[in-house]
């Protein structure tokens, strides 16, 4: 039976010193301020889920948890800019630039600061830098895992609803449909992105989680198409 989630539970990372926990709490507080008008598919709740996955994977992989957790909190602070631009601006690049400015005010070693910024710049699936460090791979995997499985399905349809997209566009080759359009459906998101994520996971711990999430998601969309056509 999973333990009930509480905000206090986020901050009890055994791998962190007291001063590192305080630093992480300050970063978390500043990061949250960027989500006051976020869309539901990429809101603060998504960030908290990524943070929890990051702790799960990062602890298993032996990552620097201050770097990984800070990057998890900050990874989507540029997302609102991408949404307002209908995808023309890269939120990973924007978020990395914003994080560089924000982290300049914190007492943190240059090497760790640069690693946090790299984690943010490298977390995007379609574009961005390749995750070169262990911590960047942990953050990448945590973010991608929240896009698949049961939560991923829910987020795909939530995102489609935010765009005003249809439930399904069976008469359209959705792989060729433009993003941020009425044909940017949950099923399109699955075909062009989500179905490929399990192959891109970078850590052993992440791959263990991705295998089951992918299977559940693939079964769901098979059933979705059958029900849509009245076959089930």
mmCIF file of C-alpha atoms in Angstrom:
data_model
loop_
_atom_site.group_PDB
_atom_site.id
_atom_site.type_symbol
_atom_site.label_atom_id
_atom_site.label_comp_id
_atom_site.label_asym_id
_atom_site.label_seq_id
_atom_site.Cartn_x
_atom_site.Cartn_y
_atom_site.Cartn_z
ATOM 1 C CA UNK A 1 0.000 0.000 0.000
ATOM 2 C CA UNK A 2 1.672 3.301 -1.026
ATOM 3 C CA UNK A 3 2.255 5.858 1.701
ATOM 4 C CA UNK A 4 0.008 8.936 1.582
ATOM 5 C CA UNK A 5 1.739 11.835 -0.094
ATOM 6 C CA UNK A 6 2.455 14.948 1.942
ATOM 7 C CA UNK A 7 4.525 18.039 1.040
ATOM 8 C CA UNK A 8 6.818 17.377 3.979
ATOM 9 C CA UNK A 9 7.710 13.996 2.488
ATOM 10 C CA UNK A 10 9.263 15.752 -0.516
ATOM 11 C CA UNK A 11 11.978 17.326 1.568
ATOM 12 C CA UNK A 12 13.287 14.338 3.565
ATOM 13 C CA UNK A 13 15.953 13.193 1.120
ATOM 14 C CA UNK A 14 18.413 11.231 3.245
ATOM 15 C CA UNK A 15 21.203 11.875 0.740
ATOM 16 C CA UNK A 16 21.089 15.636 1.373
ATOM 17 C CA UNK A 17 22.693 17.614 4.194
ATOM 18 C CA UNK A 18 20.572 20.063 6.184
ATOM 19 C CA UNK A 19 21.992 23.027 4.262
ATOM 20 C CA UNK A 20 21.339 21.271 0.933
ATOM 21 C CA UNK A 21 17.757 20.546 1.980
ATOM 22 C CA UNK A 22 17.289 24.221 2.837
ATOM 23 C CA UNK A 23 18.738 25.222 -0.537
ATOM 24 C CA UNK A 24 16.458 22.789 -2.323
ATOM 25 C CA UNK A 25 13.441 24.156 -0.426
ATOM 26 C CA UNK A 26 14.308 27.678 -1.593
ATOM 27 C CA UNK A 27 14.679 26.511 -5.205
ATOM 28 C CA UNK A 28 11.359 24.682 -4.963
ATOM 29 C CA UNK A 29 9.651 27.824 -3.661
ATOM 30 C CA UNK A 30 10.984 29.958 -6.504
ATOM 31 C CA UNK A 31 10.163 27.337 -9.118
ATOM 32 C CA UNK A 32 6.546 27.052 -7.992
ATOM 33 C CA UNK A 33 5.978 30.760 -8.614
ATOM 34 C CA UNK A 34 6.289 30.113 -12.364
ATOM 35 C CA UNK A 35 3.225 27.836 -12.446
ATOM 36 C CA UNK A 36 0.462 30.183 -11.294
ATOM 37 C CA UNK A 37 -1.156 30.174 -14.748
ATOM 38 C CA UNK A 38 0.166 26.863 -16.082
ATOM 39 C CA UNK A 39 -2.009 24.573 -18.156
ATOM 40 C CA UNK A 40 -3.102 21.412 -16.389
ATOM 41 C CA UNK A 41 -1.032 19.045 -18.533
ATOM 42 C CA UNK A 42 2.210 20.753 -17.486
ATOM 43 C CA UNK A 43 1.282 22.262 -14.135
ATOM 44 C CA UNK A 44 2.967 22.148 -10.737
ATOM 45 C CA UNK A 45 1.406 18.739 -10.073
ATOM 46 C CA UNK A 46 3.348 17.402 -13.083
ATOM 47 C CA UNK A 47 6.528 18.884 -11.618
ATOM 48 C CA UNK A 48 5.883 17.190 -8.273
ATOM 49 C CA UNK A 49 5.320 13.827 -9.988
ATOM 50 C CA UNK A 50 8.566 14.269 -11.927
ATOM 51 C CA UNK A 51 10.323 15.139 -8.673
ATOM 52 C CA UNK A 52 9.072 11.957 -6.994
ATOM 53 C CA UNK A 53 10.112 9.841 -9.977
ATOM 54 C CA UNK A 54 13.454 11.631 -9.985
ATOM 55 C CA UNK A 55 14.039 10.676 -6.373
ATOM 56 C CA UNK A 56 13.062 7.063 -7.088
ATOM 57 C CA UNK A 57 15.384 6.750 -10.088
ATOM 58 C CA UNK A 58 18.167 9.001 -8.846
ATOM 59 C CA UNK A 59 18.510 7.165 -5.538
ATOM 60 C CA UNK A 60 18.654 3.821 -7.357
ATOM 61 C CA UNK A 61 21.269 5.116 -9.800
ATOM 62 C CA UNK A 62 23.471 6.916 -7.259
ATOM 63 C CA UNK A 63 22.924 10.417 -8.654
ATOM 64 C CA UNK A 64 23.799 13.731 -7.005
ATOM 65 C CA UNK A 65 20.348 14.298 -5.585
ATOM 66 C CA UNK A 66 20.713 18.020 -4.983
ATOM 67 C CA UNK A 67 21.361 18.479 -8.692
ATOM 68 C CA UNK A 68 18.690 16.030 -9.810
ATOM 69 C CA UNK A 69 15.967 17.295 -7.463
ATOM 70 C CA UNK A 70 16.674 20.957 -8.156
ATOM 71 C CA UNK A 71 16.516 20.281 -11.892
ATOM 72 C CA UNK A 72 13.266 18.355 -11.455
ATOM 73 C CA UNK A 73 11.669 21.361 -9.765
ATOM 74 C CA UNK A 74 12.976 23.748 -12.439
ATOM 75 C CA UNK A 75 12.673 21.661 -15.601
ATOM 76 C CA UNK A 76 9.382 23.171 -16.816
ATOM 77 C CA UNK A 77 9.653 26.775 -15.632
ATOM 78 C CA UNK A 78 9.836 27.847 -19.282
ATOM 79 C CA UNK A 79 6.817 25.803 -20.355
ATOM 80 C CA UNK A 80 4.308 28.676 -20.326
ATOM 81 C CA UNK A 81 6.422 30.518 -22.908
ATOM 82 C CA UNK A 82 6.315 27.529 -25.271
ATOM 83 C CA UNK A 83 2.557 27.152 -24.848
ATOM 84 C CA UNK A 84 1.959 30.836 -25.569
ATOM 85 C CA UNK A 85 4.076 30.528 -28.722
ATOM 86 C CA UNK A 86 2.145 27.421 -29.872
ATOM 87 C CA UNK A 87 5.324 25.403 -29.799
ATOM 88 C CA UNK A 88 7.617 27.794 -31.664
ATOM 89 C CA UNK A 89 9.758 28.492 -28.597
ATOM 90 C CA UNK A 90 11.608 25.610 -26.889
ATOM 91 C CA UNK A 91 10.736 25.497 -23.205
ATOM 92 C CA UNK A 92 13.889 23.527 -22.368
ATOM 93 C CA UNK A 93 16.130 26.256 -23.777
ATOM 94 C CA UNK A 94 14.036 29.003 -22.196
ATOM 95 C CA UNK A 95 13.901 27.222 -18.851
ATOM 96 C CA UNK A 96 17.672 26.690 -18.813
ATOM 97 C CA UNK A 97 18.233 30.399 -19.405
ATOM 98 C CA UNK A 98 15.748 31.301 -16.663
ATOM 99 C CA UNK A 99 17.363 28.832 -14.262
ATOM 100 C CA UNK A 100 20.828 30.257 -14.919
ATOM 101 C CA UNK A 101 19.592 33.683 -13.857
ATOM 102 C CA UNK A 102 17.712 32.314 -10.858
ATOM 103 C CA UNK A 103 20.544 30.106 -9.570
ATOM 104 C CA UNK A 104 23.059 32.954 -9.696
ATOM 105 C CA UNK A 105 21.576 34.137 -6.396
ATOM 106 C CA UNK A 106 22.178 30.796 -4.649
ATOM 107 C CA UNK A 107 25.347 29.604 -2.965
ATOM 108 C CA UNK A 108 26.056 26.497 -4.996
ATOM 109 C CA UNK A 109 29.227 25.133 -6.581
ATOM 110 C CA UNK A 110 29.706 26.086 -10.232
ATOM 111 C CA UNK A 111 29.930 22.456 -11.300
ATOM 112 C CA UNK A 112 26.587 21.634 -9.701
ATOM 113 C CA UNK A 113 24.965 24.804 -11.030
ATOM 114 C CA UNK A 114 26.046 24.010 -14.578
ATOM 115 C CA UNK A 115 24.827 20.447 -14.209
ATOM 116 C CA UNK A 116 21.369 21.640 -13.080
ATOM 117 C CA UNK A 117 21.182 23.964 -16.073
ATOM 118 C CA UNK A 118 22.280 21.139 -18.384
ATOM 119 C CA UNK A 119 19.588 18.834 -16.923
ATOM 120 C CA UNK A 120 16.929 21.399 -17.808
ATOM 121 C CA UNK A 121 18.273 22.057 -21.301
ATOM 122 C CA UNK A 122 18.514 18.323 -22.023
ATOM 123 C CA UNK A 123 15.174 17.078 -20.700
ATOM 124 C CA UNK A 124 13.057 17.587 -23.825
ATOM 125 C CA UNK A 125 12.101 14.562 -25.958
ATOM 126 C CA UNK A 126 12.039 16.093 -29.429
ATOM 127 C CA UNK A 127 14.668 18.805 -29.173
ATOM 128 C CA UNK A 128 17.450 20.016 -26.945
ATOM 129 C CA UNK A 129 20.817 18.764 -25.810
ATOM 130 C CA UNK A 130 21.554 15.091 -25.230
ATOM 131 C CA UNK A 131 21.673 14.273 -21.487
ATOM 132 C CA UNK A 132 25.429 13.964 -20.871
ATOM 133 C CA UNK A 133 25.454 13.546 -17.081
ATOM 134 C CA UNK A 134 23.876 10.911 -14.860
ATOM 135 C CA UNK A 135 21.674 13.564 -13.267
ATOM 136 C CA UNK A 136 20.466 14.763 -16.680
ATOM 137 C CA UNK A 137 19.587 11.179 -17.613
ATOM 138 C CA UNK A 138 17.656 10.791 -14.355
ATOM 139 C CA UNK A 139 15.654 13.975 -14.946
ATOM 140 C CA UNK A 140 15.049 13.049 -18.595
ATOM 141 C CA UNK A 141 13.708 9.639 -17.594
ATOM 142 C CA UNK A 142 11.538 11.004 -14.781
ATOM 143 C CA UNK A 143 9.933 13.544 -17.095
ATOM 144 C CA UNK A 144 9.338 10.966 -19.825
ATOM 145 C CA UNK A 145 7.880 8.409 -17.445
ATOM 146 C CA UNK A 146 5.213 10.918 -16.413
ATOM 147 C CA UNK A 147 4.189 11.044 -20.092
ATOM 148 C CA UNK A 148 3.388 7.322 -20.377
ATOM 149 C CA UNK A 149 1.279 4.787 -18.541
ATOM 150 C CA UNK A 150 -2.048 5.694 -16.967
ATOM 151 C CA UNK A 151 -0.945 9.218 -16.054
ATOM 152 C CA UNK A 152 0.494 9.705 -19.529
ATOM 153 C CA UNK A 153 -2.807 8.763 -21.152
ATOM 154 C CA UNK A 154 -4.680 11.193 -18.928
ATOM 155 C CA UNK A 155 -2.202 13.965 -19.693
ATOM 156 C CA UNK A 156 -2.368 13.322 -23.441
ATOM 157 C CA UNK A 157 -6.131 13.854 -23.492
ATOM 158 C CA UNK A 158 -5.864 16.767 -21.082
ATOM 159 C CA UNK A 159 -3.356 18.461 -23.385
ATOM 160 C CA UNK A 160 -5.588 17.807 -26.409
ATOM 161 C CA UNK A 161 -8.503 19.369 -24.544
ATOM 162 C CA UNK A 162 -6.411 22.426 -23.734
ATOM 163 C CA UNK A 163 -5.862 22.879 -27.466
ATOM 164 C CA UNK A 164 -9.526 22.345 -28.308
ATOM 165 C CA UNK A 165 -8.636 19.196 -30.252
ATOM 166 C CA UNK A 166 -11.098 16.455 -31.129
ATOM 167 C CA UNK A 167 -11.333 13.192 -29.233
ATOM 168 C CA UNK A 168 -10.134 11.336 -32.328
ATOM 169 C CA UNK A 169 -9.604 12.107 -36.036
ATOM 170 C CA UNK A 170 -9.975 8.726 -37.783
ATOM 171 C CA UNK A 171 -10.149 10.241 -41.277
ATOM 172 C CA UNK A 172 -6.819 12.034 -40.844
ATOM 173 C CA UNK A 173 -3.263 10.706 -40.949
ATOM 174 C CA UNK A 174 -2.540 12.187 -37.555
ATOM 175 C CA UNK A 175 1.180 11.517 -37.890
ATOM 176 C CA UNK A 176 1.144 14.337 -40.456
ATOM 177 C CA UNK A 177 -1.261 16.580 -38.560
ATOM 178 C CA UNK A 178 0.299 19.752 -37.170
ATOM 179 C CA UNK A 179 0.942 20.131 -33.482
ATOM 180 C CA UNK A 180 -1.307 22.566 -31.577
ATOM 181 C CA UNK A 181 -4.137 21.943 -34.084
ATOM 182 C CA UNK A 182 -7.642 20.479 -33.783
ATOM 183 C CA UNK A 183 -6.157 17.158 -34.904
ATOM 184 C CA UNK A 184 -3.495 17.158 -32.178
ATOM 185 C CA UNK A 185 -5.447 14.457 -30.381
ATOM 186 C CA UNK A 186 -4.503 12.187 -27.529
ATOM 187 C CA UNK A 187 -4.082 9.359 -30.034
ATOM 188 C CA UNK A 188 -1.790 11.525 -32.189
ATOM 189 C CA UNK A 189 0.346 12.227 -29.139
ATOM 190 C CA UNK A 190 0.556 8.498 -28.523
ATOM 191 C CA UNK A 191 1.545 7.686 -32.117
ATOM 192 C CA UNK A 192 4.129 10.402 -32.680
ATOM 193 C CA UNK A 193 5.669 10.522 -29.210
ATOM 194 C CA UNK A 194 4.410 8.387 -26.353
ATOM 195 C CA UNK A 195 4.699 5.029 -28.130
ATOM 196 C CA UNK A 196 8.430 5.645 -28.634
ATOM 197 C CA UNK A 197 9.338 6.839 -25.167
ATOM 198 C CA UNK A 198 10.072 3.435 -23.637
ATOM 199 C CA UNK A 199 12.832 2.971 -26.227
ATOM 200 C CA UNK A 200 14.476 6.236 -25.237
ATOM 201 C CA UNK A 201 14.716 5.733 -21.477
ATOM 202 C CA UNK A 202 18.341 6.034 -20.400
ATOM 203 C CA UNK A 203 18.696 4.499 -16.922
ATOM 204 C CA UNK A 204 18.195 0.885 -15.770
ATOM 205 C CA UNK A 205 15.809 1.967 -13.006
ATOM 206 C CA UNK A 206 13.837 4.064 -15.482
ATOM 207 C CA UNK A 207 13.591 1.224 -17.978
ATOM 208 C CA UNK A 208 12.081 -1.051 -15.332
ATOM 209 C CA UNK A 209 9.284 1.464 -14.765
ATOM 210 C CA UNK A 210 8.855 2.239 -18.466
ATOM 211 C CA UNK A 211 8.258 -1.369 -19.502
ATOM 212 C CA UNK A 212 5.053 -1.753 -17.498
ATOM 213 C CA UNK A 213 3.823 1.768 -18.218
ATOM 214 C CA UNK A 214 4.271 1.246 -21.951
ATOM 215 C CA UNK A 215 2.411 -2.067 -21.932
ATOM 216 C CA UNK A 216 -0.554 -0.544 -20.115
ATOM 217 C CA UNK A 217 -0.664 2.424 -22.488
ATOM 218 C CA UNK A 218 -0.412 0.321 -25.655
ATOM 219 C CA UNK A 219 -3.266 -1.919 -24.455
ATOM 220 C CA UNK A 220 -5.373 1.153 -23.684
ATOM 221 C CA UNK A 221 -5.009 2.687 -27.143
ATOM 222 C CA UNK A 222 -5.723 -0.651 -28.843
ATOM 223 C CA UNK A 223 -8.945 -0.803 -26.856
ATOM 224 C CA UNK A 224 -9.677 2.876 -27.519
ATOM 225 C CA UNK A 225 -9.632 2.327 -31.286
ATOM 226 C CA UNK A 226 -11.826 -0.756 -31.025
ATOM 227 C CA UNK A 227 -14.407 1.046 -28.937
ATOM 228 C CA UNK A 228 -14.332 4.102 -31.179
ATOM 229 C CA UNK A 229 -15.187 1.906 -34.176
ATOM 230 C CA UNK A 230 -17.902 0.076 -32.209
ATOM 231 C CA UNK A 231 -16.030 -3.228 -32.263
ATOM 232 C CA UNK A 232 -16.081 -3.670 -28.489
#
